[in-house]
Amino acid sequence: MNIQQFEFNFFGENTYLLWDAASGNAAVVDPGMMNDKECMHLLDFIKNNSLQLQYILLTHAHVDHTLGIDFLCETYSGLPVIAHKDDAPLGQMRPQQAQMFHLPVRPAPLSIDRFISDGETLKLGNENITVITTPGHSPGGVCYYVPTSAFVLTGDTLFQGSIGRTDLPGGNQRQLIDSIRRQLLSLPPDTVVYPGHGPATTIGREKSSNPFL
């Protein structure tokens, strides 16, 4: 599985593009584009690499990870938004989230087209993406694990040397740490962690040195 990282919006949010080299089928994870320049940067990459978007994957529905959804859905008709059902209320609260952070945009409420559950496998060409539920940062937080390529996208669940904040509505620190210990630290130690903000790390590094764990 190929992966490309982009950093967007005021929050330095990591948007990821995944694609299967054999088919060119692709998925966008947490599209955070906030303006025309950021939208065109992602779109140009998709076009220049002849990729065919299949769906939008959300690790969670906080506004900084969803700002680019409207653009993608307008550009690619019928592109489904996929996330966990427990974050559906957060998606509906996108306007209030934007207002809370004083953003100069007013996104519409977000409707999730397809709900996913723990252990579910998503196909992207000939590649498999496994859904891992990790509630705590948000009620419906999930991670996306690609075992054949040995990486996991953790959203705002696990960072290099840190974990996601839990002071936003629906956050629960005890639940978050339990999710990380049960669901993520059991992955192979050389698994690369691509977080929702900041640099990449590995499961082994976080298991041995993350002060929150």
Coordinates of C-alpha atoms in Angstrom, one line a residue:
M1 CA 0.0 0.0 0.0
N2 CA 1.3 3.4 -0.9
I3 CA 0.8 6.4 1.5
Q4 CA 1.3 10.1 1.1
Q5 CA 1.0 12.6 4.0
F6 CA -0.3 16.2 3.7
E7 CA -0.4 18.8 6.4
F8 CA -3.4 21.1 6.3
N9 CA -5.3 23.8 8.2
F10 CA -4.6 25.9 11.3
F11 CA -4.2 22.8 13.4
G12 CA -1.3 21.2 11.4
E13 CA -3.6 18.2 10.7
N14 CA -2.2 15.2 8.8
T15 CA -4.4 14.1 5.9
Y16 CA -3.3 10.8 4.3
L17 CA -3.9 9.4 0.8
L18 CA -3.7 5.7 0.5
W19 CA -3.6 3.8 -2.8
D20 CA -3.1 0.3 -4.2
A21 CA -0.4 0.6 -6.9
A22 CA -1.8 -2.3 -9.0
S23 CA -5.3 -0.8 -9.5
G24 CA -4.8 2.9 -8.7
N25 CA -7.7 2.7 -6.3
A26 CA -7.3 5.3 -3.5
A27 CA -8.8 6.5 -0.2
V28 CA -8.4 9.8 1.6
V29 CA -8.1 9.6 5.4
D30 CA -9.2 12.6 7.4
P31 CA -9.4 15.3 4.7
G32 CA -8.5 18.5 6.5
M33 CA -8.2 20.9 3.6
M34 CA -9.4 24.4 4.7
N35 CA -8.9 26.6 1.6
D36 CA -8.7 26.5 -2.2
K37 CA -4.9 26.1 -2.2
E38 CA -5.0 23.1 0.1
C39 CA -7.8 21.5 -1.9
M40 CA -5.9 21.9 -5.2
H41 CA -2.7 20.5 -3.7
L42 CA -4.5 17.3 -2.8
L43 CA -6.4 17.2 -6.1
D44 CA -3.3 17.8 -8.2
F45 CA -1.6 14.9 -6.5
I46 CA -4.6 12.6 -7.2
K47 CA -4.7 13.6 -10.8
N48 CA -1.0 13.5 -11.5
N49 CA -0.8 9.9 -10.2
S50 CA -4.0 8.8 -12.0
L51 CA -5.7 7.7 -8.9
Q52 CA -9.4 6.7 -8.5
L53 CA -10.9 7.7 -5.2
Q54 CA -13.1 5.0 -3.7
Y55 CA -14.0 6.5 -0.3
I56 CA -13.2 8.9 2.5
L57 CA -12.2 7.3 5.8
L58 CA -12.5 9.2 9.1
T59 CA -10.6 8.3 12.2
H60 CA -13.0 10.6 14.0
A61 CA -15.3 13.5 13.2
H62 CA -13.6 16.5 14.8
V63 CA -13.8 19.5 12.6
D64 CA -10.0 19.8 11.8
H65 CA -10.1 16.3 10.3
T66 CA -13.2 16.8 8.2
L67 CA -12.9 20.3 6.7
G68 CA -12.1 19.0 3.2
I69 CA -15.0 16.6 2.9
D70 CA -17.4 19.0 1.2
F71 CA -14.9 19.8 -1.5
L72 CA -14.2 16.1 -2.2
C73 CA -17.9 15.1 -2.3
E74 CA -18.6 18.0 -4.7
T75 CA -15.6 17.0 -6.9
Y76 CA -16.2 13.3 -6.8
S77 CA -20.0 12.5 -7.0
G78 CA -21.1 9.6 -4.9
L79 CA -17.9 9.4 -2.8
P80 CA -18.9 7.8 0.5
V81 CA -17.9 9.0 3.9
I82 CA -17.0 6.1 6.2
A83 CA -16.7 6.3 10.0
H84 CA -17.9 4.8 13.3
K85 CA -21.5 5.4 14.2
D86 CA -20.6 6.7 17.7
D87 CA -19.0 9.8 16.0
A88 CA -22.2 10.6 14.0
P89 CA -23.3 13.2 16.6
L90 CA -19.9 15.0 16.3
G91 CA -20.3 15.1 12.6
Q92 CA -23.7 16.8 13.0
M93 CA -22.0 19.4 15.3
R94 CA -19.4 20.6 12.8
P95 CA -20.8 24.1 12.7
Q96 CA -20.6 24.4 16.5
Q97 CA -17.1 22.9 16.5
A98 CA -15.9 25.5 14.0
Q99 CA -17.4 28.3 16.0
M100 CA -15.8 27.0 19.2
F101 CA -12.4 27.2 17.6
H102 CA -13.2 30.5 16.0
L103 CA -12.5 29.2 12.5
P104 CA -13.3 31.5 9.5
V105 CA -15.4 28.8 7.9
R106 CA -18.9 27.4 8.7
P107 CA -19.0 23.8 7.5
A108 CA -22.4 22.1 7.2
P109 CA -23.4 19.2 9.5
L110 CA -21.7 16.0 8.3
S111 CA -23.7 12.9 7.5
I112 CA -21.8 9.6 7.6
D113 CA -22.7 7.3 4.6
R114 CA -21.4 4.0 6.0
F115 CA -20.7 2.9 9.5
I116 CA -17.8 0.6 10.3
S117 CA -17.1 -1.7 13.3
D118 CA -14.1 -3.2 15.0
G119 CA -12.2 -5.9 13.0
E120 CA -14.0 -5.0 9.8
T121 CA -11.9 -5.2 6.6
L122 CA -12.1 -2.6 3.9
K123 CA -10.8 -3.4 0.4
L124 CA -8.7 -1.0 -1.6
G125 CA -7.8 -2.7 -4.8
N126 CA -5.9 -5.8 -3.8
E127 CA -5.0 -4.4 -0.4
N128 CA -6.9 -4.8 2.9
I129 CA -7.4 -2.2 5.6
T130 CA -8.4 -3.4 9.1
V131 CA -10.6 -1.2 11.3
I132 CA -9.5 -1.0 14.9
T133 CA -11.8 0.8 17.3
T134 CA -10.0 3.1 19.8
P135 CA -12.6 5.3 21.6
G136 CA -11.4 7.9 24.1
H137 CA -10.4 10.9 22.1
S138 CA -13.9 10.8 20.7
P139 CA -16.6 8.2 21.3
G140 CA -16.2 6.7 17.8
G141 CA -12.5 7.0 17.3
V142 CA -10.9 4.3 15.0
C143 CA -7.5 3.5 13.6
Y144 CA -6.8 2.0 10.2
Y145 CA -4.2 -0.9 10.1
V146 CA -2.6 -2.2 6.9
P147 CA -0.8 -5.4 8.0
T148 CA 0.8 -6.2 4.7
S149 CA 2.5 -2.7 4.7
A150 CA 3.1 -2.7 8.5
F151 CA 1.5 0.7 9.2
V152 CA -1.4 2.1 11.2
L153 CA -3.1 5.5 10.9
T154 CA -4.1 6.5 14.5
G155 CA -5.8 9.8 14.0
D156 CA -5.8 11.6 17.4
T157 CA -5.5 8.5 19.4
L158 CA -1.7 8.0 19.6
F159 CA 1.1 10.4 18.8
Q160 CA 4.9 10.4 19.0
G161 CA 5.5 10.7 22.7
S162 CA 1.9 11.6 23.5
I163 CA -1.8 10.7 23.3
G164 CA -5.0 12.5 22.1
R165 CA -6.6 15.1 24.2
T166 CA -9.7 14.1 26.2
D167 CA -11.0 17.5 27.3
L168 CA -13.4 17.9 24.3
P169 CA -17.0 16.7 24.5
G170 CA -17.1 12.9 24.5
G171 CA -13.4 12.5 25.5
N172 CA -12.4 10.0 28.2
Q173 CA -8.8 9.6 29.2
R174 CA -9.1 6.3 31.0
Q175 CA -10.9 4.8 28.0
L176 CA -8.3 6.2 25.6
I177 CA -5.4 4.7 27.4
D178 CA -7.2 1.4 27.6
S179 CA -7.9 1.5 23.9
I180 CA -4.2 2.2 23.1
R181 CA -3.0 -0.6 25.4
R182 CA -5.4 -3.2 24.2
Q183 CA -5.8 -2.4 20.6
L184 CA -2.6 -0.7 19.4
L185 CA 0.3 -1.9 21.6
S186 CA -0.5 -5.5 20.7
L187 CA 0.5 -4.7 17.1
P188 CA 4.0 -5.7 15.9
P189 CA 6.6 -3.3 17.4
D190 CA 7.9 -2.3 14.0
T191 CA 4.5 -1.1 12.8
V192 CA 4.8 2.5 11.7
V193 CA 2.4 4.9 13.3
Y194 CA 1.0 7.7 11.2
P195 CA -0.8 10.1 13.6
G196 CA -3.3 12.8 13.0
H197 CA -0.8 15.5 13.9
G198 CA 3.0 15.5 14.1
P199 CA 5.7 13.1 12.9
A200 CA 5.5 9.3 12.4
T201 CA 6.7 6.9 15.1
T202 CA 6.5 3.1 15.7
I203 CA 4.5 1.0 18.1
G204 CA 7.7 -0.3 19.7
R205 CA 8.9 3.2 20.4
E206 CA 5.7 4.3 22.0
K207 CA 5.3 1.1 24.0
S208 CA 8.8 1.6 25.5
S209 CA 9.0 5.4 25.9
N210 CA 5.6 7.1 25.7
P211 CA 5.2 8.8 29.1
F212 CA 1.4 8.5 29.0
L213 CA 1.5 4.7 28.7

